[in-house]
XYZ file of C-alpha atoms in Angstrom:
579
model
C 0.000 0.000 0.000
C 1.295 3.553 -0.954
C 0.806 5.633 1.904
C 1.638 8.581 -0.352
C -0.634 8.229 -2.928
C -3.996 10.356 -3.905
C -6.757 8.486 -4.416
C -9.673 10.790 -3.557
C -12.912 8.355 -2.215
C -13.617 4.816 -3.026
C -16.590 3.569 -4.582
C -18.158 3.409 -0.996
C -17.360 6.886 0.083
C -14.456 5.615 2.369
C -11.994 8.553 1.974
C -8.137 7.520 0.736
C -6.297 11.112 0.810
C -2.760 11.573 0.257
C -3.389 14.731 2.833
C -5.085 12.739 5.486
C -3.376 11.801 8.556
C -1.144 9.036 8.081
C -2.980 6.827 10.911
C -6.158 7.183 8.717
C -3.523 6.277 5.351
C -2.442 3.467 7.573
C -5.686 1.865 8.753
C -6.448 -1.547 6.978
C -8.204 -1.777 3.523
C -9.575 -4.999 3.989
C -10.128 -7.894 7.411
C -6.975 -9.714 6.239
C -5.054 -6.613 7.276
C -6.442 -6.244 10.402
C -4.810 -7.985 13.445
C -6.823 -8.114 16.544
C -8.633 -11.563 18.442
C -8.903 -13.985 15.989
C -11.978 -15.606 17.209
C -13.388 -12.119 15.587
C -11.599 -12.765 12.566
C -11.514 -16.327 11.585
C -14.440 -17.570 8.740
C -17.695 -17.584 10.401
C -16.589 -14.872 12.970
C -19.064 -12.175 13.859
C -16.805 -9.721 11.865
C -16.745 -12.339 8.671
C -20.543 -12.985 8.336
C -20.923 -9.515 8.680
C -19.205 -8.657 5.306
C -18.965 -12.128 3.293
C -21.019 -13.707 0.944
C -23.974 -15.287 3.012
C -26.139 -18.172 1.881
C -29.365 -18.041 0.925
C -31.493 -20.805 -0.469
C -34.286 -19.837 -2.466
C -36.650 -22.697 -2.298
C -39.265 -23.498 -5.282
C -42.714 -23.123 -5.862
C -45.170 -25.249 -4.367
C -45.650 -28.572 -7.137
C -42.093 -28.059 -8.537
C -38.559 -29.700 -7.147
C -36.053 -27.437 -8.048
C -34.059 -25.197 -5.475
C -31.433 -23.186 -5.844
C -28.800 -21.683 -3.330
C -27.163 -17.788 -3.987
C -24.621 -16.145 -1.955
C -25.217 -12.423 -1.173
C -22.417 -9.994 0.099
C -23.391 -8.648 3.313
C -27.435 -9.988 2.869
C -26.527 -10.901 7.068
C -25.638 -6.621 7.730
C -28.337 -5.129 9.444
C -27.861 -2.438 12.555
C -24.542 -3.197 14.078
C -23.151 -1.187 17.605
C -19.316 -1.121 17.864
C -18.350 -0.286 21.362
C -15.195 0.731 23.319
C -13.388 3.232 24.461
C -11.200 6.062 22.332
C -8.443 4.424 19.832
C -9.558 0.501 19.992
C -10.713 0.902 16.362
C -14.407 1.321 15.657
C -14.093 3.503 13.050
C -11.348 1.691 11.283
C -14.076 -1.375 11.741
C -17.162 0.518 10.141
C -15.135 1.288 7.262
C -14.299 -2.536 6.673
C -17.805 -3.566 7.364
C -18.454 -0.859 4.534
C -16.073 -1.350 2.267
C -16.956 -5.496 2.280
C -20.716 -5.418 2.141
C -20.890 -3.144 -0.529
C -22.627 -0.105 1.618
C -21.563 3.489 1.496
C -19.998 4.682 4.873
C -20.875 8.193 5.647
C -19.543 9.203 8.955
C -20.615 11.619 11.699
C -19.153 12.361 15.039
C -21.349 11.733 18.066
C -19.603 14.727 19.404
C -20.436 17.193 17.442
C -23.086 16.023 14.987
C -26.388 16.539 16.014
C -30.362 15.319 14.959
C -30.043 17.677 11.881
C -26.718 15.999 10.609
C -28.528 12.647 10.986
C -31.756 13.494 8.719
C -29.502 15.047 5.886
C -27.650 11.387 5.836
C -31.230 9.582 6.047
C -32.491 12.080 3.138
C -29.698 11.920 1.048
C -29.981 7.874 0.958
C -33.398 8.354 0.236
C -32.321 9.652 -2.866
C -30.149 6.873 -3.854
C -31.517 5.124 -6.836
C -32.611 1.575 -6.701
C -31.599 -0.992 -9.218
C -33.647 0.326 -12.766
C -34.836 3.437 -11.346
C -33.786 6.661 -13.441
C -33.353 10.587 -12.411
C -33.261 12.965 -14.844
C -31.055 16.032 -13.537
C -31.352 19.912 -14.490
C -29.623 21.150 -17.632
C -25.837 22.058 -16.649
C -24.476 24.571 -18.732
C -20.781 25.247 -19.700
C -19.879 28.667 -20.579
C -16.177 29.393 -21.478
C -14.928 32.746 -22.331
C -11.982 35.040 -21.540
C -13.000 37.224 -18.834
C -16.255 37.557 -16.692
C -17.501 40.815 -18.358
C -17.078 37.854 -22.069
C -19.001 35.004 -19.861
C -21.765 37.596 -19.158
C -21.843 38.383 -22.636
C -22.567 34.773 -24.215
C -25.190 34.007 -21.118
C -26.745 37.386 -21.912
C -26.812 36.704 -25.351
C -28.371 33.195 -25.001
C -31.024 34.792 -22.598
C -31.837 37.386 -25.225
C -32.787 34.626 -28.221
C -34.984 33.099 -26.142
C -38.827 33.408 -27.287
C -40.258 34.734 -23.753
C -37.449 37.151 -23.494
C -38.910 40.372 -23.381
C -37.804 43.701 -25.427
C -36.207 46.828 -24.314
C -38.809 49.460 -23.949
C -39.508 47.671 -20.338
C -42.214 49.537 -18.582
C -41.381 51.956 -15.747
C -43.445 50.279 -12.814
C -44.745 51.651 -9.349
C -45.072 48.776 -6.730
C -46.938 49.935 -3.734
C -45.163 47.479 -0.923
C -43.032 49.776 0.870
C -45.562 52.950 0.216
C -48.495 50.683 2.150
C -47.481 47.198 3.336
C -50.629 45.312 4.433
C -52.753 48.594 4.735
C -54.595 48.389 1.928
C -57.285 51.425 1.846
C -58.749 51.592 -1.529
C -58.955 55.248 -1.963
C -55.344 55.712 -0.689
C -53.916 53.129 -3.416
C -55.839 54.982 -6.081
C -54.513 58.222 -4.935
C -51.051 56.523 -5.321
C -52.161 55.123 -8.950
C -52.751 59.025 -9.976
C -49.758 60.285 -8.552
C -47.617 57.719 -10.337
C -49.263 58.392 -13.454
C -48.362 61.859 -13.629
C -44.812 60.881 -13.257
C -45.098 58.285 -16.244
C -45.068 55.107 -14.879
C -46.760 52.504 -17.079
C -47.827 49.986 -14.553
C -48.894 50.131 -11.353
C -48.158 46.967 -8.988
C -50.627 45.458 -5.995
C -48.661 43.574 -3.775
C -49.120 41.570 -0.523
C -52.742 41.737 1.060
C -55.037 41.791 -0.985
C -56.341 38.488 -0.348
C -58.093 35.954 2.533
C -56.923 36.811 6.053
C -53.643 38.376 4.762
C -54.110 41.322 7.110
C -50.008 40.893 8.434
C -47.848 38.019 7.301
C -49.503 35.781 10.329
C -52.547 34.639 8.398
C -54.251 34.329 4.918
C -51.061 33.042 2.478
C -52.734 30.465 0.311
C -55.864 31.404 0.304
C -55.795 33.038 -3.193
C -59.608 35.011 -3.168
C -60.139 38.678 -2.743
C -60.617 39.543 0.346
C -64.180 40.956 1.027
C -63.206 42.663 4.194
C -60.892 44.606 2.454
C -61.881 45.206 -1.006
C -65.824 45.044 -0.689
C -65.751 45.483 -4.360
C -63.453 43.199 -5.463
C -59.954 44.665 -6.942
C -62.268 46.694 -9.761
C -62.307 49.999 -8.407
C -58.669 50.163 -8.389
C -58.126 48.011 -11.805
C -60.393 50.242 -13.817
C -58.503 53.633 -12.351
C -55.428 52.426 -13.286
C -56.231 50.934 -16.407
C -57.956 54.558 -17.620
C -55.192 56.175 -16.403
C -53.104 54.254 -18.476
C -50.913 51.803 -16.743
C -50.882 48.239 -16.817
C -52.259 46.422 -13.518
C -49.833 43.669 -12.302
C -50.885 41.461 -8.999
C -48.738 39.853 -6.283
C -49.193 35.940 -5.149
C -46.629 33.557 -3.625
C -47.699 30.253 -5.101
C -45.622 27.766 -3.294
C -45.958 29.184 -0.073
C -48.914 28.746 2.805
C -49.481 30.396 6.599
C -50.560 27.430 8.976
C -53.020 29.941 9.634
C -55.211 29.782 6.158
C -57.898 28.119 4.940
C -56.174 25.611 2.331
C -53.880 24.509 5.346
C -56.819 23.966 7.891
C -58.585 21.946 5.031
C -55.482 19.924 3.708
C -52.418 19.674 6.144
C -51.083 17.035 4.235
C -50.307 19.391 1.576
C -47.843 20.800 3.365
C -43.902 19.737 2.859
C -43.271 18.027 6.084
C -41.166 14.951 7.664
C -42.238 12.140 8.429
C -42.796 13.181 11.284
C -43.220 17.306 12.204
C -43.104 19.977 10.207
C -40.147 22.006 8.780
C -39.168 25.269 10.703
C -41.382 27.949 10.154
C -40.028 30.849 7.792
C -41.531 34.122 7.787
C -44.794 32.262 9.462
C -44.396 30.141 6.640
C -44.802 26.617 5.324
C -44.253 25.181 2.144
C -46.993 24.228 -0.165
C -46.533 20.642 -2.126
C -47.142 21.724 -5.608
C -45.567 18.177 -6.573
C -49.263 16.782 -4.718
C -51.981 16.770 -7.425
C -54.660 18.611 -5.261
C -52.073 21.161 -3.980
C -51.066 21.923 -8.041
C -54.831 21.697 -8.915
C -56.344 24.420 -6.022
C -53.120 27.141 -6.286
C -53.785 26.560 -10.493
C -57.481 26.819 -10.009
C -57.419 30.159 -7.526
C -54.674 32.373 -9.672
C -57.087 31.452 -12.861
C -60.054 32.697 -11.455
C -58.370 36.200 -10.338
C -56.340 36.610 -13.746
C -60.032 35.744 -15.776
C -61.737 38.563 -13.789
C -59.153 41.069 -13.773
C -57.474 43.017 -16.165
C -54.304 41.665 -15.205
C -50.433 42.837 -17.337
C -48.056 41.007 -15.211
C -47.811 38.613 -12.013
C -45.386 39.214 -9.138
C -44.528 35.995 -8.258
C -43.083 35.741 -4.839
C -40.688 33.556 -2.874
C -39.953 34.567 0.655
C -38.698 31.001 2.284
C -36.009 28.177 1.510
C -37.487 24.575 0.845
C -35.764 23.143 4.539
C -36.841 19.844 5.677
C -38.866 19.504 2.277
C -40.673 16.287 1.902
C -43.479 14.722 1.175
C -46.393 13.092 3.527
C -46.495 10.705 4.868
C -43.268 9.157 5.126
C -41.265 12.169 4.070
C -39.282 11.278 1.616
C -37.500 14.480 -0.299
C -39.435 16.405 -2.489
C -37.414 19.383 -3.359
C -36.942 18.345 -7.326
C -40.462 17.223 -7.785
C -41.307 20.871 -6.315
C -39.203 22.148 -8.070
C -40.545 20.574 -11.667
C -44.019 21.106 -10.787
C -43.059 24.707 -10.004
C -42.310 24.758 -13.841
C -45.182 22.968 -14.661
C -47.176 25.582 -12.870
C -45.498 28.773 -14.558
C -45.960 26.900 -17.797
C -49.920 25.994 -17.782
C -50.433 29.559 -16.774
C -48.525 31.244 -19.340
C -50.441 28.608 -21.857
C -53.816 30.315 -20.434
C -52.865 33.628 -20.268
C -50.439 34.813 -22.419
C -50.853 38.544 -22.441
C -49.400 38.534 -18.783
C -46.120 38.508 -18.196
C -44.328 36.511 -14.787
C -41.937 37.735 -12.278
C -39.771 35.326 -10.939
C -38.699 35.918 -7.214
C -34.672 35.824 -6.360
C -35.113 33.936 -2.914
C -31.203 33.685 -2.510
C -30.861 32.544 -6.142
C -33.951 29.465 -5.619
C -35.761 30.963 -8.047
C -33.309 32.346 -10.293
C -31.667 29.784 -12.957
C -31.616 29.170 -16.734
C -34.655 27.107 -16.186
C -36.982 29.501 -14.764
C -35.952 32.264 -17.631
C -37.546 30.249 -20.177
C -40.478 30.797 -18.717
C -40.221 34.589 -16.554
C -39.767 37.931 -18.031
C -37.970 39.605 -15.063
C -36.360 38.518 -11.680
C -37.278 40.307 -8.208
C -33.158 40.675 -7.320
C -33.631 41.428 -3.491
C -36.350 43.227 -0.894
C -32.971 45.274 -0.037
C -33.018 48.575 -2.190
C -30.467 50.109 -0.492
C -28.554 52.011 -3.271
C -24.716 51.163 -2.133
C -25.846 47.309 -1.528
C -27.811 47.602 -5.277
C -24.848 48.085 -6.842
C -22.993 45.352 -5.894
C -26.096 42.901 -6.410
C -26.889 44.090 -10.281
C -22.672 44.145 -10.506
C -22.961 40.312 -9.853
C -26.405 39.100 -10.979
C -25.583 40.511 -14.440
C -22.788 38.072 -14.607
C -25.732 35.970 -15.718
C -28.808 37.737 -16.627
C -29.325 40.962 -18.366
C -30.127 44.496 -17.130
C -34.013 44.419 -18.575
C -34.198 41.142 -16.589
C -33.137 43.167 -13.323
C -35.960 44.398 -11.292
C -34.311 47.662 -9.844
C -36.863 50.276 -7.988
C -35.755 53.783 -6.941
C -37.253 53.615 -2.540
C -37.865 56.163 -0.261
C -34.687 58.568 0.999
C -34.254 55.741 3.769
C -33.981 52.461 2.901
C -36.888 50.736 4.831
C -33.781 47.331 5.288
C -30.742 48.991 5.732
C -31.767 52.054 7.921
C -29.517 54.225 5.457
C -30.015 57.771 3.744
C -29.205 57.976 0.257
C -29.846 61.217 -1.873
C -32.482 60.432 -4.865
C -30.061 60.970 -7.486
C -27.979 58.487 -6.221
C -30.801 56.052 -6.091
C -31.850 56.924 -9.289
C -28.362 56.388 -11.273
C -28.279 53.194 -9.697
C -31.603 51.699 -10.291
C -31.518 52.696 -14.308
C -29.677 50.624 -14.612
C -32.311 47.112 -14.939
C -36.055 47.163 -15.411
C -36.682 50.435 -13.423
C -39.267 51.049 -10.909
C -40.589 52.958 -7.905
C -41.035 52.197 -4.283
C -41.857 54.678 -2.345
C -45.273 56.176 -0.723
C -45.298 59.433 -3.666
C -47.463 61.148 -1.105
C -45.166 61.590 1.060
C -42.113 63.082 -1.302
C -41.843 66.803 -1.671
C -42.625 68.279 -4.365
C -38.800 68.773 -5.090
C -38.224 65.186 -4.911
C -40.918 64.543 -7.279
C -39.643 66.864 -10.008
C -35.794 65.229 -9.632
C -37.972 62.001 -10.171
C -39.810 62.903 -12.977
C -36.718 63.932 -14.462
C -35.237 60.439 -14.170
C -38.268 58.829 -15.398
C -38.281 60.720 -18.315
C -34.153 60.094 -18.835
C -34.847 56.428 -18.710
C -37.151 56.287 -21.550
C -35.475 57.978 -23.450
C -32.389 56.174 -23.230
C -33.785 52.420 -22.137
C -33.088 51.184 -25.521
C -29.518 51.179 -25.367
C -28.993 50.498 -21.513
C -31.389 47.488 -21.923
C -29.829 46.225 -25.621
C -26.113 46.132 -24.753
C -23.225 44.406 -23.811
C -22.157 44.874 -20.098
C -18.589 46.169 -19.420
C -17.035 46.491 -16.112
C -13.505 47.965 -14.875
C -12.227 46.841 -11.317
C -11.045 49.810 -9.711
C -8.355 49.845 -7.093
C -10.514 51.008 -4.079
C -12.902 48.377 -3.237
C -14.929 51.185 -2.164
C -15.419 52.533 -5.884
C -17.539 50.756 -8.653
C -17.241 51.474 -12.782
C -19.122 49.554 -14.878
C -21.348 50.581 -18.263
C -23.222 49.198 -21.670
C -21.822 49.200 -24.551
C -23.547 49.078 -28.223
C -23.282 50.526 -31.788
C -24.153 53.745 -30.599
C -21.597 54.367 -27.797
C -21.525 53.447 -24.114
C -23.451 54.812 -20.653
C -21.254 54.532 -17.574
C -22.075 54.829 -14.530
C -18.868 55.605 -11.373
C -20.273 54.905 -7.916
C -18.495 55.983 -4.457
C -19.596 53.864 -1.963
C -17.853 54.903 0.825
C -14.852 57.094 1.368
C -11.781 56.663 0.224
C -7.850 57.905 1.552
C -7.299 58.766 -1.930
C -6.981 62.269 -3.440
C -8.618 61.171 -6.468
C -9.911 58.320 -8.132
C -7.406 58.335 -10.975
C -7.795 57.805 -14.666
C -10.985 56.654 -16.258
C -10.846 54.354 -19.383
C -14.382 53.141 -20.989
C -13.913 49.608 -22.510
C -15.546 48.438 -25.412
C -16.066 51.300 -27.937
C -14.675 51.106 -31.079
C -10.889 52.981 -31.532
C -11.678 55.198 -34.656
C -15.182 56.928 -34.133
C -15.326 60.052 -32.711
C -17.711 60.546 -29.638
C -19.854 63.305 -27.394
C -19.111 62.485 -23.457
C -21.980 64.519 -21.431
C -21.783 63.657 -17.630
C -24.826 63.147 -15.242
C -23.649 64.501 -12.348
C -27.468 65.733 -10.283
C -26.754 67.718 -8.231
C -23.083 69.172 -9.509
C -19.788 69.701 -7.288
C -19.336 73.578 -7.165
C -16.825 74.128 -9.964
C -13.798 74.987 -7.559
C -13.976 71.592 -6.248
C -14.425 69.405 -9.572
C -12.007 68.410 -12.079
C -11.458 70.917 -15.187
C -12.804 68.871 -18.013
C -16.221 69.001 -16.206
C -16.255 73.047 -16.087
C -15.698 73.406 -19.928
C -18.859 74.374 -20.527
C -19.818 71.889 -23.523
C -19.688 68.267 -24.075
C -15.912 66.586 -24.918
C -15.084 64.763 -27.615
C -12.781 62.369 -28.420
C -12.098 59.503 -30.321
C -12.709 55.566 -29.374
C -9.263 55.153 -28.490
C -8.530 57.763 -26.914
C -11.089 56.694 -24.198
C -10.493 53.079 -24.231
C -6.506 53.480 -23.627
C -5.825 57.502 -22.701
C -8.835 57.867 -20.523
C -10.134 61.028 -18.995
C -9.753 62.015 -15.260
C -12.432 60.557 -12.519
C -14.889 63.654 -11.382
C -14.296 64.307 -7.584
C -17.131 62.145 -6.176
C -18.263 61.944 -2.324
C -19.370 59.037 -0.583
C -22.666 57.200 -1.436
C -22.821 59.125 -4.699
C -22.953 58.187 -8.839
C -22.264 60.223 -11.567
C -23.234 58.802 -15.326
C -20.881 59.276 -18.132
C -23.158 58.801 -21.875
C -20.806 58.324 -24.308
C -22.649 58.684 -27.982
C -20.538 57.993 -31.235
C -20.728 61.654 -33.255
């Protein structure tokens, strides 16, 4: 035996490391290495019937003669206990019991793995095929390229031939969560419908409470019916405003989830992913319904119908707000997470099939929800509740390495971020939310009138520029403070950059500038968004010249022009448009 060698695992899991201790590279492979009491070791020995072929005679029908005798490895293994104290070699024993009855060893230490540790073994051998039993897995894709900002480019580009993939001119949406939460007055949410529309949003977004008992985040989730208490009227009051006003209406449900506290759970608690024997952790007063259960499919298919055939209904926010723990099926438990998962798809599918004039939000919930698979059928992603500006930028930084910008649902919030506690000035929030499928939320009645004008204006600089941030090929430059973020989209037309300041920085300034992926000989027109402006004593002397710059492809790609003096928690835009 090479003590020295790498071997990685054997076919039963039992590791064989060339980094491992050398008194786990020296234990036995086999019972003929091991030396211990031989009246352990010797044929027919415990220890030997425990991992040697046993005999087994299978006898013949009644009427007939014939017999027959077959020898099984390990058919004698059942639950075995190895006792002693520290060193005597227990473990070293379960991996030979392993290794000759053909079972996979998986071990855990009684020290410090605990109930949890156990069930993930249980579930994972659940999972374990049986002799002729097949599993299909997800699609894995291979993407090679040189350079991230390249990968991003041929996953973006796959994304974008894809029939449900939508176009650029994505509509600028207000979604009222953060203006009202669960206090859903009619009159109020019209009032909000009107004030968005003079701003020029195009659709106007209902989200959680508008249905059954769903009066906090305690009761109601499941129960997929207009709540009478609330809307007497049904959602048509507020449907028809919005719809004369000139918006599309889009509507909030979280299909795969339930509150123990609803009507569908009271009725059918066997719908519910469980154990075999409690119920997962609760998440957000949540459970998880199983779609993968005919009846649970047929009643959440059967409830969103009936709301998108009464309503005039553009586009479903499709919600996600807990992780599939402890996910099985009843009674017995066994794992349910890809069946879920498939009938999730099935789900998404059958509804697009019956209503294909509305168009599906899929929700990030940490990345569940988010895959190749579910952008064949959704024509946006939710990225995260968190709109902080500074911690926006780093998520549509990294989720672009696979999806899009028009994919990216990215709302300008209120001046405080209702998650991070933090004040961030609106232009700041702006520049960094034009950057994907932009939207509002934020209670308009309570901005100043100021604060609506600034927003108008960036509503109104998003249109008319959404065709090329939404169309183009993402670029991004790592900068040498961490603190500092330069990225842009690039097309035939030129490029629009955007330089964020996150937090301070020691340095005096931020350097040179140089905007990949232009082309070297075309001349181009630089005009900086910079709302509101440095006072020119302060800012960098290209910016005070009084008229656009321009220069020529190369010169910005390999001379570069000097940062703009930012301070912290501020973005300035660069649009860079070939002359």
């Amino acid at each position: 035996m090479d003590l020295f060698e790498s071997a990685g695992t054997d076919e039963v899991g039992i590791p064989a490391d060339s980094h491992a201790p050398l008194a786990v590279r020296m234990r036995p492979r086999t019972l003929d290495e091991l030396q211990g009491q031989a009246h352990l070791l010797t044929p027919g020995s415990p220890l030997r019937r425990l991992v040697e072929p046993a005999e087994a005679t299978l006898h013949s029908q009644p009427g007939t003669r014939a017999s027959a005798t077959s020898r099984h490895p390990g058919a004698a293994l059942s639950s075995v206990i190895l006792w002693g104290p520290p060193g005597t070699g227990k473990t070293t024993l379960a991996y030979l019991v392993a290794r000759g009855s053909g079972r996979r060893f998986v071990e855990l230490s009684a020290v410090t793995a605990g109930v949890k540790d156990v069930r993930a073994v249980v579930t994972d051998a659940r999972r374990r095929l049986a002799a002729g039993e097949e599993y299909t897995s997800p699609w894995v894709y291979f993407n090679h390229a040189i350079g991230l900002d390249a990968q991003a480019d041929r996953f973006h580009r796959h994304l974008r031939s894809l029939p449900v993939h939508p176009g650029p001119e994505r509509p600028v949406s207000l979604n009222v969560w953060e203006a009202v939460y669960f206090d859903h007055d009619p009159a109020r949410l019209i009032d909000l419908a009107e004030r968005a529309a003079a701003l020029g949003v195009e659709r106007y977004v209902l989200d959680d409470g508008w249905f059954g008992a769903r009066r906090d985040d305690h009761a109601g989730l499941g129960d997929w019916v207009v709540s009478p208490e609330v809307w007497p009227d049904g959602l048509h009051p507020l449907v028809n405003r919005v719809t004369e006003l000139g918006m599309q209406f889009g509507l909030w449900f979280e299909p795969e989830m339930v509150n123990p506290d609803s009507d569908v759970a009271r009725a059918h608690p066997e719908w519910l992913m469980q154990l075999d024997d409690r119920l997962p952790l609760e998440g957000r007063f949540q459970q998880v319904l199983n779609l993968s259960i005919p009846g649970a499919y047929g009643h959440v298919l059967g409830q969103m119908s009936a709301i998108l055939e009464e309503y005039a209904i553009s586009y479903v926010k499709w919600d996600h707000n807990r992780d599939l723990n402890d996910a099985g099926t009843a009674p017995d438990g066994r794992p349910a997470v890809a069946a879920q998962t498939r009938a999730f798809y099935e789900l998404l599918d059958e509804l697009r099939r019956r209503f294909p004039q509305v168009e599906f939000e899929s929700c990030s919930s940490g990345g569940s929800r988010i895959d190749l698979e579910v952008m064949e059928r959704a024509e946006r992603v939710w990225v995260s509740d968190n709109i902080d500006p500074d911690d926006r930028q780093r998520m549509l930084w990294w989720t672009s390495q696979l999806l899009p910008a028009e994919l990216l649902g990215s709302h300008i919030a209120s001046g405080r971020s209702h998650v991070t506690g933090r004040w961030h000035d609106l232009n700041h929030r702006a520049a960094t939310a034009v950057f994907g499928h932009l939207g509002i939320e934020w209670d308009l009645a309570r901005a100043s009138e100021e604060e609506i004008a600034e927003l108008a204006w960036w509503i109104a600089w998003y249109k008319e520029h959404r065709g090329r941030l939404l169309t183009g090929r993402l670029v991004r430059v790592a900068m040498p403070d961490p603190g500092v973020w330069f990225k842009g989209v690039v097309n035939e037309f030129g490029g629009i950059y955007s330089l964020s300041m996150l937090e301070a920085t020691p340095a005096v300034n931020l350097g040179v500038l140089r905007f990949p992926g232009l082309e070297p000989g075309p001349r181009y027109r630089v005009r900086v968004i910079e709302r509101p402006a440095l006072a020119p004593a302060h800012q960098v002397p290209w910016l005070n010249a009084g008229h656009p710059l321009e220069l020529t492809g190369a010169q910005l790609m390999h001379v570069g022009l000097r940062a703009p003096v930012l301070r912290p928690a501020t973005t300035v835009l660069f649009v860079v448009t070939k002359v």
